[in-house]
Short mmCIF file of C-alpha atoms and ligand atoms in Angstrom, two decimals:
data_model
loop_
_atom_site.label_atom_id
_atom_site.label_comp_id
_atom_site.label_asym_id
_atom_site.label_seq_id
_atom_site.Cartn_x
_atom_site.Cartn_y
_atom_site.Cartn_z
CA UNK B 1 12.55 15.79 96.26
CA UNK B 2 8.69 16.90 96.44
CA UNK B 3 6.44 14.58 97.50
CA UNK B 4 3.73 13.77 95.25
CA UNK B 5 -0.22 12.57 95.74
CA UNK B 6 -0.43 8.99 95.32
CA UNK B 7 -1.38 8.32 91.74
CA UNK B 8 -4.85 8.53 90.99
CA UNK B 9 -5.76 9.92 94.06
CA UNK B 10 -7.25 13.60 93.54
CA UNK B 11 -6.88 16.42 95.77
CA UNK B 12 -9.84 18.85 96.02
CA UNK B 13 -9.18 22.36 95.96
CA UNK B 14 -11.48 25.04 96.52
CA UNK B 15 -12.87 25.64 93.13
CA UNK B 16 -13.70 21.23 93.08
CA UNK B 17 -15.22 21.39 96.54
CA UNK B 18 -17.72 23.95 95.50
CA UNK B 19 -18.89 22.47 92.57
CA UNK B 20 -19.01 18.83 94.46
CA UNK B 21 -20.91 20.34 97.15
CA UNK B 22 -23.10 22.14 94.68
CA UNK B 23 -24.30 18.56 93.08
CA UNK B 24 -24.13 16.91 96.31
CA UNK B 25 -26.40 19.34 98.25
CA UNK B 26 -28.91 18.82 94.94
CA UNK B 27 -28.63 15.47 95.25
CA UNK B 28 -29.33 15.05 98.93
CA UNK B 29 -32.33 17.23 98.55
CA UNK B 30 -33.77 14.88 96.59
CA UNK B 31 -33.08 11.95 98.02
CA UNK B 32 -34.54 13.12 101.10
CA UNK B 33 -37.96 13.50 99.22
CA UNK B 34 -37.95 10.55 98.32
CA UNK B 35 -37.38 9.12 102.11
CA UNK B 36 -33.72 8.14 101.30
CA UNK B 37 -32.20 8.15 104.74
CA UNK B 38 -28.24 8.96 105.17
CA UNK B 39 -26.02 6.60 106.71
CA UNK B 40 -21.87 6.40 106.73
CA UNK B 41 -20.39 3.25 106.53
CA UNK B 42 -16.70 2.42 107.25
CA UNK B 43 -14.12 2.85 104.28
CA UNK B 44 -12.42 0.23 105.26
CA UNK B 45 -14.12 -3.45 106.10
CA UNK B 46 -12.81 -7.06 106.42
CA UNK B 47 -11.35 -8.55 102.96
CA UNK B 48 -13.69 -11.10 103.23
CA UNK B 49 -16.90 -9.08 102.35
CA UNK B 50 -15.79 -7.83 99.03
CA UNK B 51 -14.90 -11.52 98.24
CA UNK B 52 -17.71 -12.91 99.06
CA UNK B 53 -20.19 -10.11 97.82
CA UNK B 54 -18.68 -8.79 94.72
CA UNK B 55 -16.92 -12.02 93.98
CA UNK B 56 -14.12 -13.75 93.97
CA UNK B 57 -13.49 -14.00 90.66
CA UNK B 58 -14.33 -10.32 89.51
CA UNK B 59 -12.00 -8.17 88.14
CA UNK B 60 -12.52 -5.33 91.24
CA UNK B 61 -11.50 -8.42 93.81
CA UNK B 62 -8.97 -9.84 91.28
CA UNK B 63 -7.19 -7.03 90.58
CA UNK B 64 -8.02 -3.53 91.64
CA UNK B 65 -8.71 -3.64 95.72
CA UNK B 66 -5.78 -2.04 98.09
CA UNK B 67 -5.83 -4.88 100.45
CA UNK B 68 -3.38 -5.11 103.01
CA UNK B 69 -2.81 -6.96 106.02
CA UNK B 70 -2.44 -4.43 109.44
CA UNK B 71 -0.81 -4.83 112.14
CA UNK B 72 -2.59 -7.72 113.48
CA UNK B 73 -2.00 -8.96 110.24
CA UNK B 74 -5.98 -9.05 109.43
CA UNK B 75 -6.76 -8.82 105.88
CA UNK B 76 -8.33 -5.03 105.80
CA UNK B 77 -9.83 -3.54 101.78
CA UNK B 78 -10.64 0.19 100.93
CA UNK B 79 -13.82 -0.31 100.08
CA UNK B 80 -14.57 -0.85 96.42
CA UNK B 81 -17.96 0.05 96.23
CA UNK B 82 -20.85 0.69 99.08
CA UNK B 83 -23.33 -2.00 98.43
CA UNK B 84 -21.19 -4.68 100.35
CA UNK B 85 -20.93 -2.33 103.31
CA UNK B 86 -24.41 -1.49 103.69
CA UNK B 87 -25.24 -4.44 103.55
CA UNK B 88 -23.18 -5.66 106.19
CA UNK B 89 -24.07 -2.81 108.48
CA UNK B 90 -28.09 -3.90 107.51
CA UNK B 91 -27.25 -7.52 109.15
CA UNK B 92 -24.76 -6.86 111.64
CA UNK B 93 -27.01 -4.05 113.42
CA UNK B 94 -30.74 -5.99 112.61
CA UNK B 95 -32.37 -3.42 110.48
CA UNK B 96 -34.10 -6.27 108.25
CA UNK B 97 -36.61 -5.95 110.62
CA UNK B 98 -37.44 -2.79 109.84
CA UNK B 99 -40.58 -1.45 107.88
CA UNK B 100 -40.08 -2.09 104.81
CA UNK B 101 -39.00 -0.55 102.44
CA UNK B 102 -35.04 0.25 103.46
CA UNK B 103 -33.99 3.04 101.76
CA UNK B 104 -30.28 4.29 102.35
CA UNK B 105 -28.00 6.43 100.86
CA UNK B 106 -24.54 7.35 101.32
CA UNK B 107 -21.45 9.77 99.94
CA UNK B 108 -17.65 9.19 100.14
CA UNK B 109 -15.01 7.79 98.81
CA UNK B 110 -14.42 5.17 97.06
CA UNK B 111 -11.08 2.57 96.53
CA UNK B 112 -9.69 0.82 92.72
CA UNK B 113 -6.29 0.14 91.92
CA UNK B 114 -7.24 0.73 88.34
CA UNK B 115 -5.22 2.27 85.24
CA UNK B 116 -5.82 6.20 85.88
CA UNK B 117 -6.81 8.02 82.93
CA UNK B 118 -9.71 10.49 81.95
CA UNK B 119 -12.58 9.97 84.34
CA UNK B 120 -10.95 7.38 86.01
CA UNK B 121 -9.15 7.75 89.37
CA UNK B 122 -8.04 5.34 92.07
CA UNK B 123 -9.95 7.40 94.85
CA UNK B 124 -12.94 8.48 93.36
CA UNK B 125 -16.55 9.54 95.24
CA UNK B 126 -19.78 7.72 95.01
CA UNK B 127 -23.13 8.61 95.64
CA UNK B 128 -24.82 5.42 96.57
CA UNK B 129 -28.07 4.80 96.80
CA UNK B 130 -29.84 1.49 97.85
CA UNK B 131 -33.29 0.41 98.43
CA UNK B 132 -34.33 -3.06 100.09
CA UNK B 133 -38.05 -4.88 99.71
CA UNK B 134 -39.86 -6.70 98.24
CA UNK B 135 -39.87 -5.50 94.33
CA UNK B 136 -41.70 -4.96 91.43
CA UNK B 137 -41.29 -2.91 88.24
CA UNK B 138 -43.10 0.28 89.58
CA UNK B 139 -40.10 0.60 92.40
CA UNK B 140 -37.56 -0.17 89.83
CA UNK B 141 -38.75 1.91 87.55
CA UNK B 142 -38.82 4.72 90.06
CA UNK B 143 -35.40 4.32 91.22
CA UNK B 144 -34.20 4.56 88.02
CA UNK B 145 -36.09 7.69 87.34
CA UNK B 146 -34.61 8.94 90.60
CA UNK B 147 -31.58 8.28 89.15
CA UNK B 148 -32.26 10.60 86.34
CA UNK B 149 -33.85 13.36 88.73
CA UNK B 150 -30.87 13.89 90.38
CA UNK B 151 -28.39 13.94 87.39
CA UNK B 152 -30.24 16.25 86.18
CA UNK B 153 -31.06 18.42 88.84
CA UNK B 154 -28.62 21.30 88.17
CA UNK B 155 -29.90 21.93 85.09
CA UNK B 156 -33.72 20.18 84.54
CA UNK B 157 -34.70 21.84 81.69
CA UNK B 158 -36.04 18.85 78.90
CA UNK B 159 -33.91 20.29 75.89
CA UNK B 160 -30.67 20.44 78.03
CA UNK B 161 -30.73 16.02 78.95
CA UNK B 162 -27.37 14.92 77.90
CA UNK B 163 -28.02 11.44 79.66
CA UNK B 164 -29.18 8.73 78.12
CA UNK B 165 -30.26 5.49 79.69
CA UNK B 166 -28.97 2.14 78.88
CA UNK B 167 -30.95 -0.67 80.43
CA UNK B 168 -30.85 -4.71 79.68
CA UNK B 169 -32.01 -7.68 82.39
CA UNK B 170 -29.43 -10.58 83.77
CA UNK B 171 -32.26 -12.86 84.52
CA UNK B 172 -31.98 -14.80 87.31
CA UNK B 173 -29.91 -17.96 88.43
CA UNK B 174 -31.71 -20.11 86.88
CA UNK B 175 -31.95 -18.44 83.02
CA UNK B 176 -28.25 -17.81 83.31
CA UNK B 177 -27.56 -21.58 83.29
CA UNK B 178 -27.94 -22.10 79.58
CA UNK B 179 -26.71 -18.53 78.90
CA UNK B 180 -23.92 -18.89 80.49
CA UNK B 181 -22.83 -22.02 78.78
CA UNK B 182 -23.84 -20.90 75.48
CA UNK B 183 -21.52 -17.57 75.48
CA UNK B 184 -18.85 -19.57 77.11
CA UNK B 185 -18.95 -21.59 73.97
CA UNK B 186 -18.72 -18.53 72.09
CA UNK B 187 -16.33 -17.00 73.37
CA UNK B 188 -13.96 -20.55 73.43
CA UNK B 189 -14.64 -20.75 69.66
CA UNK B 190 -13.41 -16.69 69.43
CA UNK B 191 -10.39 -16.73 72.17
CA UNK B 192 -7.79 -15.98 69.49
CA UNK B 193 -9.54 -12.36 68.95
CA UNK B 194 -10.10 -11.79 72.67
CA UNK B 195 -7.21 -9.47 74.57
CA UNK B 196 -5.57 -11.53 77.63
CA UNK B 197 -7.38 -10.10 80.16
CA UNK B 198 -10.64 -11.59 78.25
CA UNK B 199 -8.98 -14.68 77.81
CA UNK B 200 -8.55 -14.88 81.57
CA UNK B 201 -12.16 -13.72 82.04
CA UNK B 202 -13.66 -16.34 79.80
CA UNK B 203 -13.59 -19.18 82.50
CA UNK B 204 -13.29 -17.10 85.48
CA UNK B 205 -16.00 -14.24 84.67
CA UNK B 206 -17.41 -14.48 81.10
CA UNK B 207 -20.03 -11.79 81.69
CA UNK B 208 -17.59 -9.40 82.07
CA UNK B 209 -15.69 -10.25 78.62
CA UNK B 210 -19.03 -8.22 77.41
CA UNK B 211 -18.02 -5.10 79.12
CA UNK B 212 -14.23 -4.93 78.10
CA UNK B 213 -13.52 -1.67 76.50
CA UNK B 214 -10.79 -3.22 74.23
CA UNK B 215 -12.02 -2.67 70.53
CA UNK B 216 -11.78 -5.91 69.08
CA UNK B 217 -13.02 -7.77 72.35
CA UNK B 218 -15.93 -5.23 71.31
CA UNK B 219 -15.84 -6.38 67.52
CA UNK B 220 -15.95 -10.41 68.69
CA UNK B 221 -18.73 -9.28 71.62
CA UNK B 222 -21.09 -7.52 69.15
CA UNK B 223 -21.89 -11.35 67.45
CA UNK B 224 -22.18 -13.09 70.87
CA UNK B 225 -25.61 -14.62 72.65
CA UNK B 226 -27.36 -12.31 74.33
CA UNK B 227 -28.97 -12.90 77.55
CA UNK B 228 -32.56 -11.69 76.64
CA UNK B 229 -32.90 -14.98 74.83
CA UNK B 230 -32.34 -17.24 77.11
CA UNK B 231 -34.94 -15.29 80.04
CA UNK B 232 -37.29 -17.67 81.63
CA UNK B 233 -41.38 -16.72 82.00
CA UNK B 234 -41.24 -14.44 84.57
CA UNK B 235 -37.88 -12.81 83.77
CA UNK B 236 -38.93 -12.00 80.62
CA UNK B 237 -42.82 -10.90 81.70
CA UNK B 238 -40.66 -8.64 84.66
CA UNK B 239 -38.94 -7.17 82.32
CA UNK B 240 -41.69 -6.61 79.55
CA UNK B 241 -43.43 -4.58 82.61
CA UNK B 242 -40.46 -2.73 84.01
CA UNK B 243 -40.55 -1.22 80.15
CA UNK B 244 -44.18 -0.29 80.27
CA UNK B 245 -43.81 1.38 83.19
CA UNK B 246 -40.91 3.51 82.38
CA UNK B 247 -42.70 4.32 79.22
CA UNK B 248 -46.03 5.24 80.98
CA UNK B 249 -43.51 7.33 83.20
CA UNK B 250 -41.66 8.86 79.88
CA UNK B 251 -38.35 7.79 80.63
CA UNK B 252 -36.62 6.96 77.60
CA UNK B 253 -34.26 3.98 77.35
CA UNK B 254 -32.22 2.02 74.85
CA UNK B 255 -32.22 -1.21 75.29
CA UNK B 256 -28.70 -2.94 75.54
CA UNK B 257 -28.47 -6.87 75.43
CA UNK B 258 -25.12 -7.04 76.16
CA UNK B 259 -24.82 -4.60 78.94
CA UNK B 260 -23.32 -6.31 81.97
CA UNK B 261 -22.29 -4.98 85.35
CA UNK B 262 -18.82 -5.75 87.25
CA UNK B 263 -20.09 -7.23 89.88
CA UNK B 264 -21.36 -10.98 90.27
CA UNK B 265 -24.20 -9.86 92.78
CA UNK B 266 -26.45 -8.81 89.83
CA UNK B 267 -29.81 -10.50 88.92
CA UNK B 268 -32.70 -9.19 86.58
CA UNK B 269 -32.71 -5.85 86.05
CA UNK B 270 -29.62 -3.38 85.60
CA UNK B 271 -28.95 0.00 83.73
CA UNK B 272 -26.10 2.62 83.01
CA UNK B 273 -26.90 6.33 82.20
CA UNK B 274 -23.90 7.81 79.83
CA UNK B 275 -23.52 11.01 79.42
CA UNK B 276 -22.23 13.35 76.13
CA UNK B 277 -19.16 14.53 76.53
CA UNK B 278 -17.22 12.34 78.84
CA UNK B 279 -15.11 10.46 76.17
CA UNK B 280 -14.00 6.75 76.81
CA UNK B 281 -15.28 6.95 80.52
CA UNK B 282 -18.90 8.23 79.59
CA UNK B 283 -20.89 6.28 82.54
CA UNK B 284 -21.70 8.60 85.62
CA UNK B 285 -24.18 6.33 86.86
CA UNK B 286 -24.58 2.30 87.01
CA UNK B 287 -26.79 -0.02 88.67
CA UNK B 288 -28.91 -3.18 89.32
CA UNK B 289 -31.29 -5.42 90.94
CA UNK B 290 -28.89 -8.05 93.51
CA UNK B 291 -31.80 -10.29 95.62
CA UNK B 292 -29.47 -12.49 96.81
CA UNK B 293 -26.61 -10.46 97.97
CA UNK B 294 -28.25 -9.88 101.94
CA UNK B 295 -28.66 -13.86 102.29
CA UNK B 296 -25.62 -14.34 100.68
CA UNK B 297 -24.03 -12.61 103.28
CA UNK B 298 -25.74 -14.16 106.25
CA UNK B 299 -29.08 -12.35 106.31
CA UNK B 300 -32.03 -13.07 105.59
CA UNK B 301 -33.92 -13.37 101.66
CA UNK B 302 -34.66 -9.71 100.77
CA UNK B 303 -34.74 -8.12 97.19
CA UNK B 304 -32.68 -4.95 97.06
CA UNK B 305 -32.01 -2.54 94.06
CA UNK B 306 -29.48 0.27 94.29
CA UNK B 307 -27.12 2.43 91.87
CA UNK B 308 -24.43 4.81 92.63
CA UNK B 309 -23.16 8.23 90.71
CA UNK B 310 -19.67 8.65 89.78
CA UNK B 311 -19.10 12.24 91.71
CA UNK B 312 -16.58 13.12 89.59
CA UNK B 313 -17.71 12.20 86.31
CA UNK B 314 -21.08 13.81 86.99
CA UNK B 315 -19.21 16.74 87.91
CA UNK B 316 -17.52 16.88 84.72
CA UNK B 317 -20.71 16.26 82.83
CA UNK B 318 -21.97 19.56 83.99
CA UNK B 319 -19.25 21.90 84.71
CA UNK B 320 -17.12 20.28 81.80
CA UNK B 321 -13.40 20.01 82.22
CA UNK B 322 -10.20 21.46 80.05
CA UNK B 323 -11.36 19.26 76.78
CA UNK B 324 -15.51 19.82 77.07
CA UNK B 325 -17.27 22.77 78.57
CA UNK B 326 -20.11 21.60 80.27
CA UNK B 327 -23.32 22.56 79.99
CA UNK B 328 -23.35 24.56 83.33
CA UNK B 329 -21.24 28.01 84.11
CA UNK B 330 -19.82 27.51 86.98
CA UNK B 331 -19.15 31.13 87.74
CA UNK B 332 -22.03 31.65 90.03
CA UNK B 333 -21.03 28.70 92.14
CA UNK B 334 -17.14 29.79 92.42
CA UNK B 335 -18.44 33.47 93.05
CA UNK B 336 -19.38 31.57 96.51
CA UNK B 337 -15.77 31.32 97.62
CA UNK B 338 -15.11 35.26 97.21
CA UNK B 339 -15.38 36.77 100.58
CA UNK B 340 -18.49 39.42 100.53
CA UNK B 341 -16.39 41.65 102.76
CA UNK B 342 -12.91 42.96 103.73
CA UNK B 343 -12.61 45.07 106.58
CA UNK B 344 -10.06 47.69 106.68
CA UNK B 345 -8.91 49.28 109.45
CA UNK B 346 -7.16 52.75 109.63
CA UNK B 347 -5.32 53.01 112.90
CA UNK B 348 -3.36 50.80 115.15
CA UNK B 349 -6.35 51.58 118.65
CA UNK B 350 -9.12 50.37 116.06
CA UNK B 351 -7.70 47.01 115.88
CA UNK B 352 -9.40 45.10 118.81
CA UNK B 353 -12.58 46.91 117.79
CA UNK B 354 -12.23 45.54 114.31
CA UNK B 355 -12.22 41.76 115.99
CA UNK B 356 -14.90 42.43 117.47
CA UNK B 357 -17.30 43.84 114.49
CA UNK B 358 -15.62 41.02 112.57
CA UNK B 359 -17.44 39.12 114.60
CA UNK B 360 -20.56 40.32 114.85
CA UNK B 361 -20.42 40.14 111.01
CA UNK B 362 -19.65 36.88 110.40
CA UNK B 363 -22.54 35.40 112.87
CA UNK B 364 -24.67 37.48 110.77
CA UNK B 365 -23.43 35.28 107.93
CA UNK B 366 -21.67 37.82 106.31
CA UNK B 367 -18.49 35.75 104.54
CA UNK B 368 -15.58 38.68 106.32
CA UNK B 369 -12.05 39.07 105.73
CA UNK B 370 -9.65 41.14 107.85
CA UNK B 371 -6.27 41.02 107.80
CA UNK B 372 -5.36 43.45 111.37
CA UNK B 373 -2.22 45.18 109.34
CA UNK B 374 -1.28 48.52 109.83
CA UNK B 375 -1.38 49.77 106.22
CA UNK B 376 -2.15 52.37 104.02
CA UNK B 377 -5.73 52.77 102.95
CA UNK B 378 -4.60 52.31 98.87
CA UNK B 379 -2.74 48.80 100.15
CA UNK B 380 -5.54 47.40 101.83
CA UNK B 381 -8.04 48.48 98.64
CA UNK B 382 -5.90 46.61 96.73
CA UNK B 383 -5.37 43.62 98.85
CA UNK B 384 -9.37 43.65 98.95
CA UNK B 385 -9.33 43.89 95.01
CA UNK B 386 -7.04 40.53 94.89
CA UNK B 387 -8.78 39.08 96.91
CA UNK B 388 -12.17 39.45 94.68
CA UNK B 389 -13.98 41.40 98.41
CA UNK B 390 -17.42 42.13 97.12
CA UNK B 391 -17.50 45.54 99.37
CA UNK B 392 -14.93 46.73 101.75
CA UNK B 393 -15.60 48.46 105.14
CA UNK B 394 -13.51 51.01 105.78
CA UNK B 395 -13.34 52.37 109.26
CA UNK B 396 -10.84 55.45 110.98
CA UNK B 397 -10.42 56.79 113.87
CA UNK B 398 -12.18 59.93 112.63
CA UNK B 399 -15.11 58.34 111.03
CA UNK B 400 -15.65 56.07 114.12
CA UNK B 401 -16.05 59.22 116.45
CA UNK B 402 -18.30 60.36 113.75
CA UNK B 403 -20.22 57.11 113.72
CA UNK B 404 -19.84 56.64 110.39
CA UNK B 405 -18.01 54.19 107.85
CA UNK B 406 -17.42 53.98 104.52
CA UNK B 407 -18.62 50.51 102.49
CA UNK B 408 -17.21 50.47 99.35
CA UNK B 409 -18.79 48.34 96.47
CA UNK B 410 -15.37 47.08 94.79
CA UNK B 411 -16.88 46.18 91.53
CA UNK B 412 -18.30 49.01 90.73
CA UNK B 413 -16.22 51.47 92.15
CA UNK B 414 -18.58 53.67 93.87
CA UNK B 415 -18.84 54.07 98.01
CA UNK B 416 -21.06 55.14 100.50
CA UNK B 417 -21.30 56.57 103.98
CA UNK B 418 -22.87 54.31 106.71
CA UNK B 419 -23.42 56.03 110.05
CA UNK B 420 -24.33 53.94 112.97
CA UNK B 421 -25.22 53.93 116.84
CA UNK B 422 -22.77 50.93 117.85
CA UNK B 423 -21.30 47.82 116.07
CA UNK B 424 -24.89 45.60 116.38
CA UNK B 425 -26.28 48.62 114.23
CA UNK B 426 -23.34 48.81 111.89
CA UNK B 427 -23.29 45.41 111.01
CA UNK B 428 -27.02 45.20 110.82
CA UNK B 429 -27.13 47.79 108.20
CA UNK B 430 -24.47 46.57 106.94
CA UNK B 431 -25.79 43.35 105.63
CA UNK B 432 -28.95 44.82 104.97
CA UNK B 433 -26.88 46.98 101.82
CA UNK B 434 -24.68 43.79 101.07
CA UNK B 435 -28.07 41.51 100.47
CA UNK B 436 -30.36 44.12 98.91
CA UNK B 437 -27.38 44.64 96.35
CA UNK B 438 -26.71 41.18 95.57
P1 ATP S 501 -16.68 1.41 84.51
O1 ATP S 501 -17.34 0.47 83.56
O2 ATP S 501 -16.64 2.84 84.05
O3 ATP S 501 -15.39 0.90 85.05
P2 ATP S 501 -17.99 0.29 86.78
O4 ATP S 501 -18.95 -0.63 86.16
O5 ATP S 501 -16.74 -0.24 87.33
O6 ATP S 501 -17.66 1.48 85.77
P3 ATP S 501 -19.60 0.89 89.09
O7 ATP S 501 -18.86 0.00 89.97
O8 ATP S 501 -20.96 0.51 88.71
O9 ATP S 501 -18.73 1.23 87.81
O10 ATP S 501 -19.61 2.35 89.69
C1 ATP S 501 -20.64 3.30 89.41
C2 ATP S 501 -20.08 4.60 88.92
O11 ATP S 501 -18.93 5.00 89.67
C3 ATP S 501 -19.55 4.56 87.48
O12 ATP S 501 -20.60 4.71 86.58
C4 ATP S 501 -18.61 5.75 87.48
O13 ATP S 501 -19.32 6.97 87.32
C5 ATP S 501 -18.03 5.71 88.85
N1 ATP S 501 -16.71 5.04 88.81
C6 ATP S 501 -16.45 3.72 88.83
N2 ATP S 501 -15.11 3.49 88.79
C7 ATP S 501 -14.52 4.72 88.74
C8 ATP S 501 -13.18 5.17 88.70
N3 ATP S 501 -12.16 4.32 88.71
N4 ATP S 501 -12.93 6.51 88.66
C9 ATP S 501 -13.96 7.39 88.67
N5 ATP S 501 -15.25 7.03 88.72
C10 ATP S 501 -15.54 5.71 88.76
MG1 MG S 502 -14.81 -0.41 86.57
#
């Protein structure tokens, strides 16, 4: 029997990896100019940090974490998420003592044993960005028009935004007191309409009945309290200024009471941007305020903000998939992959020669293919031709005591003679025709 890919785990072939580098090489650009510093952190940390920062009670520890025991029969999770982590890595190795602000990012993969469908895998990629300091609505506001920059950043024309913002406060500990009583009320009085997995959540984690995708959870939801009510003075006046700002910095926003996040470590301010096209799974980025998570953890008091792009679904957002098409071609990018050369070779004494201009080529940059058989001219043309060559070099033993070679431009049919001194001036010239053509 074959053996198949674990489910929900995606493989990425060619074609993926170019578009996924594509966004993330945007995406690190910017991040860089905004002093984002890269960092890797394990994928796999102590069970114990993803209980105690995302929560025990939280449907990612509950439920959807591969945790296993190894063979020193420690409790070991792929990482959920890369908040925790970072955080763990700030303590562990001092950096709180750093100038502030702390400004990290990181890219890989991350871990939920989650129902795969559309837009939602089991192994999925993250970028993750976090940013630890003191805070106040001008560096909120900015990382969430980071956010934006970067989504965007393959395309960035105004017309073309197909993200929109959603953005809605927790409040802190103390304004979620009465809040939290009140919806649990609620949402006793409507149990009989909530699915199971609500009716589970309702003691455990009654936040998160708000975010259940279940329709009529959604229909009993839409009539609940709503957190903005119930914000204390300086909640509310944070959030009244995190607004101005991001409308003195024209980022648009709709305003969501009943957005919540899946993680406990949330306070104050948090935001999703959705994007057109993605169906049922139509969030490529989420995020939040969490000021307590670093203390929580055995550091020190420090504010922190942070969100994190779904690779994937950003991907899909742009380049569009079998059901959407995207709002980006993605021929250019795949055109990449083609090799911009195939040397042939006519004659069995040219073959160590062809190594060696091969070579020469390719530390010019010059993407080469060469396959050292001993065929006919009209084979190798063709093997070229499948293999979408831009040009071919075609080299005898006649030409080469001419000097001379012939570089063919495959799409167009046409060829030319190239003579030369020695291999350094072939190749030389030779690039110098590939480049001014392209
Ligand atoms: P959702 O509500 O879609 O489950 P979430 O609240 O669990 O998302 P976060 O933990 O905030 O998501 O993760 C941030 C981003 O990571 C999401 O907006 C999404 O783009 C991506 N993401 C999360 N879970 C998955 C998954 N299972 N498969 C693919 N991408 C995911
Ligand atoms: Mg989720």
């Amino acid at each position: 029997m074959k053996i198949q890919a674990v489910r929900g785990f995606k493989d990425w072939l060619p074609e993926d990896f170019a578009k996924y580098e594509y966004l993330i090489k945007l995406a690190k650009n910017i991040l860089k100019t905004y002093n984002y510093k890269e960092i890797k952190i394990p994928i796999l940390e102590k069970t114990e940090l993803f209980v105690r920062s995302i929560g025990e009670f939280t449907d990612i520890v509950q439920k959807e974490t591969y945790t296993f025991q190894d063979r020193n029969k420690e409790f070991l999770t792929l990482r959920p998420e890369a908040t925790a982590g970072i955080c763990r890595m700030i303590i562990e190795k001092g950096l709180f003592v750093n100038p502030k602000p702390l400004k990290f990012f990181t890219i890989g993969p991350m871990f939920r044993h989650e129902r795969p469908q559309k837009g939602r895998l089991r192994e999925f990629y993250q970028i993750d960005v976090e940013l630890f300091s003191p805070l106040n609505p001008h560096i909120e506001a900015e990382l969430i028009f980071l956010a934006m920059e970067i989504l965007k950043a393959p395309f960035s024309s105004q017309e073309k935004n197909i993200y929109t913002l959603e953005l809605n406060t927790l409040g802190c500990p103390n304004c979620r007191i009465k809040y939290k009583e009140d919806l649990l009320k609620f949402l006793e009085e409507n149990k009989e309409n909530l699915c199971e997995t609500c009716k589970e959540r309702i003691t455990r984690n009654p936040l998160r009945v708000l975010d259940c995708k279940n329709e009529t959870c959604k229909e009993v939801v839409s009539k609940s309290p709503i957190i903005t009510e119930y914000l204390c003075k300086e909640c509310k006046d944070h959030f009244i200024s995190l607004k101005e700002v991001l409308d003195f910095i024209g980022i648009k926003y709709i305003e969501n009471p009943r957005l919540v996040r899946g993680l406990d470590y949330y306070v104050r301010t948090i935001f999703e941007i959705k994007a057109k096209g993605l169906g049922a799974q139509d969030t490529v980025a989420a995020g939040g305020r969490y000021d307590y998570l670093l203390k929580e953890l055995g550091g020190p008091e420090l504010p922190a903000i942070g969100f994190a792009i779904g690779l994937e679904r950003w991907a899909i957002s742009i380049f569009g998939d079998e059901e959407n098409k995207g709002i980006l071609e993605s021929k250019k990018i795949l055109e990449k992959l083609n090799p911009d050369l195939f040397i042939i070779l006519l004659g069995k004494e040219l073959l160590n020669k062809g190594f060696e201009l091969a070579t020469l080529l390719r530390k010019k940059g010059i993407r080469c293919e060469i396959t050292y058989e001993e065929k006919s001219l009209k084979a190798q043309l063709k093997n070229a031709d499948k293999l979408l060559a831009k040009y071919s070099l075609i080299l005898g033993d006649e030409e080469l005591k001419k000097k001379s070679a012939i570089l063919r431009n495959m799409k167009k049919s046409i060829q030319e003679e190239v003579e030369f001194k020695n291999w350094e001036d072939l190749s030389t010239k030779v690039l110098k025709k590939i480049k001014n053509e392209s």
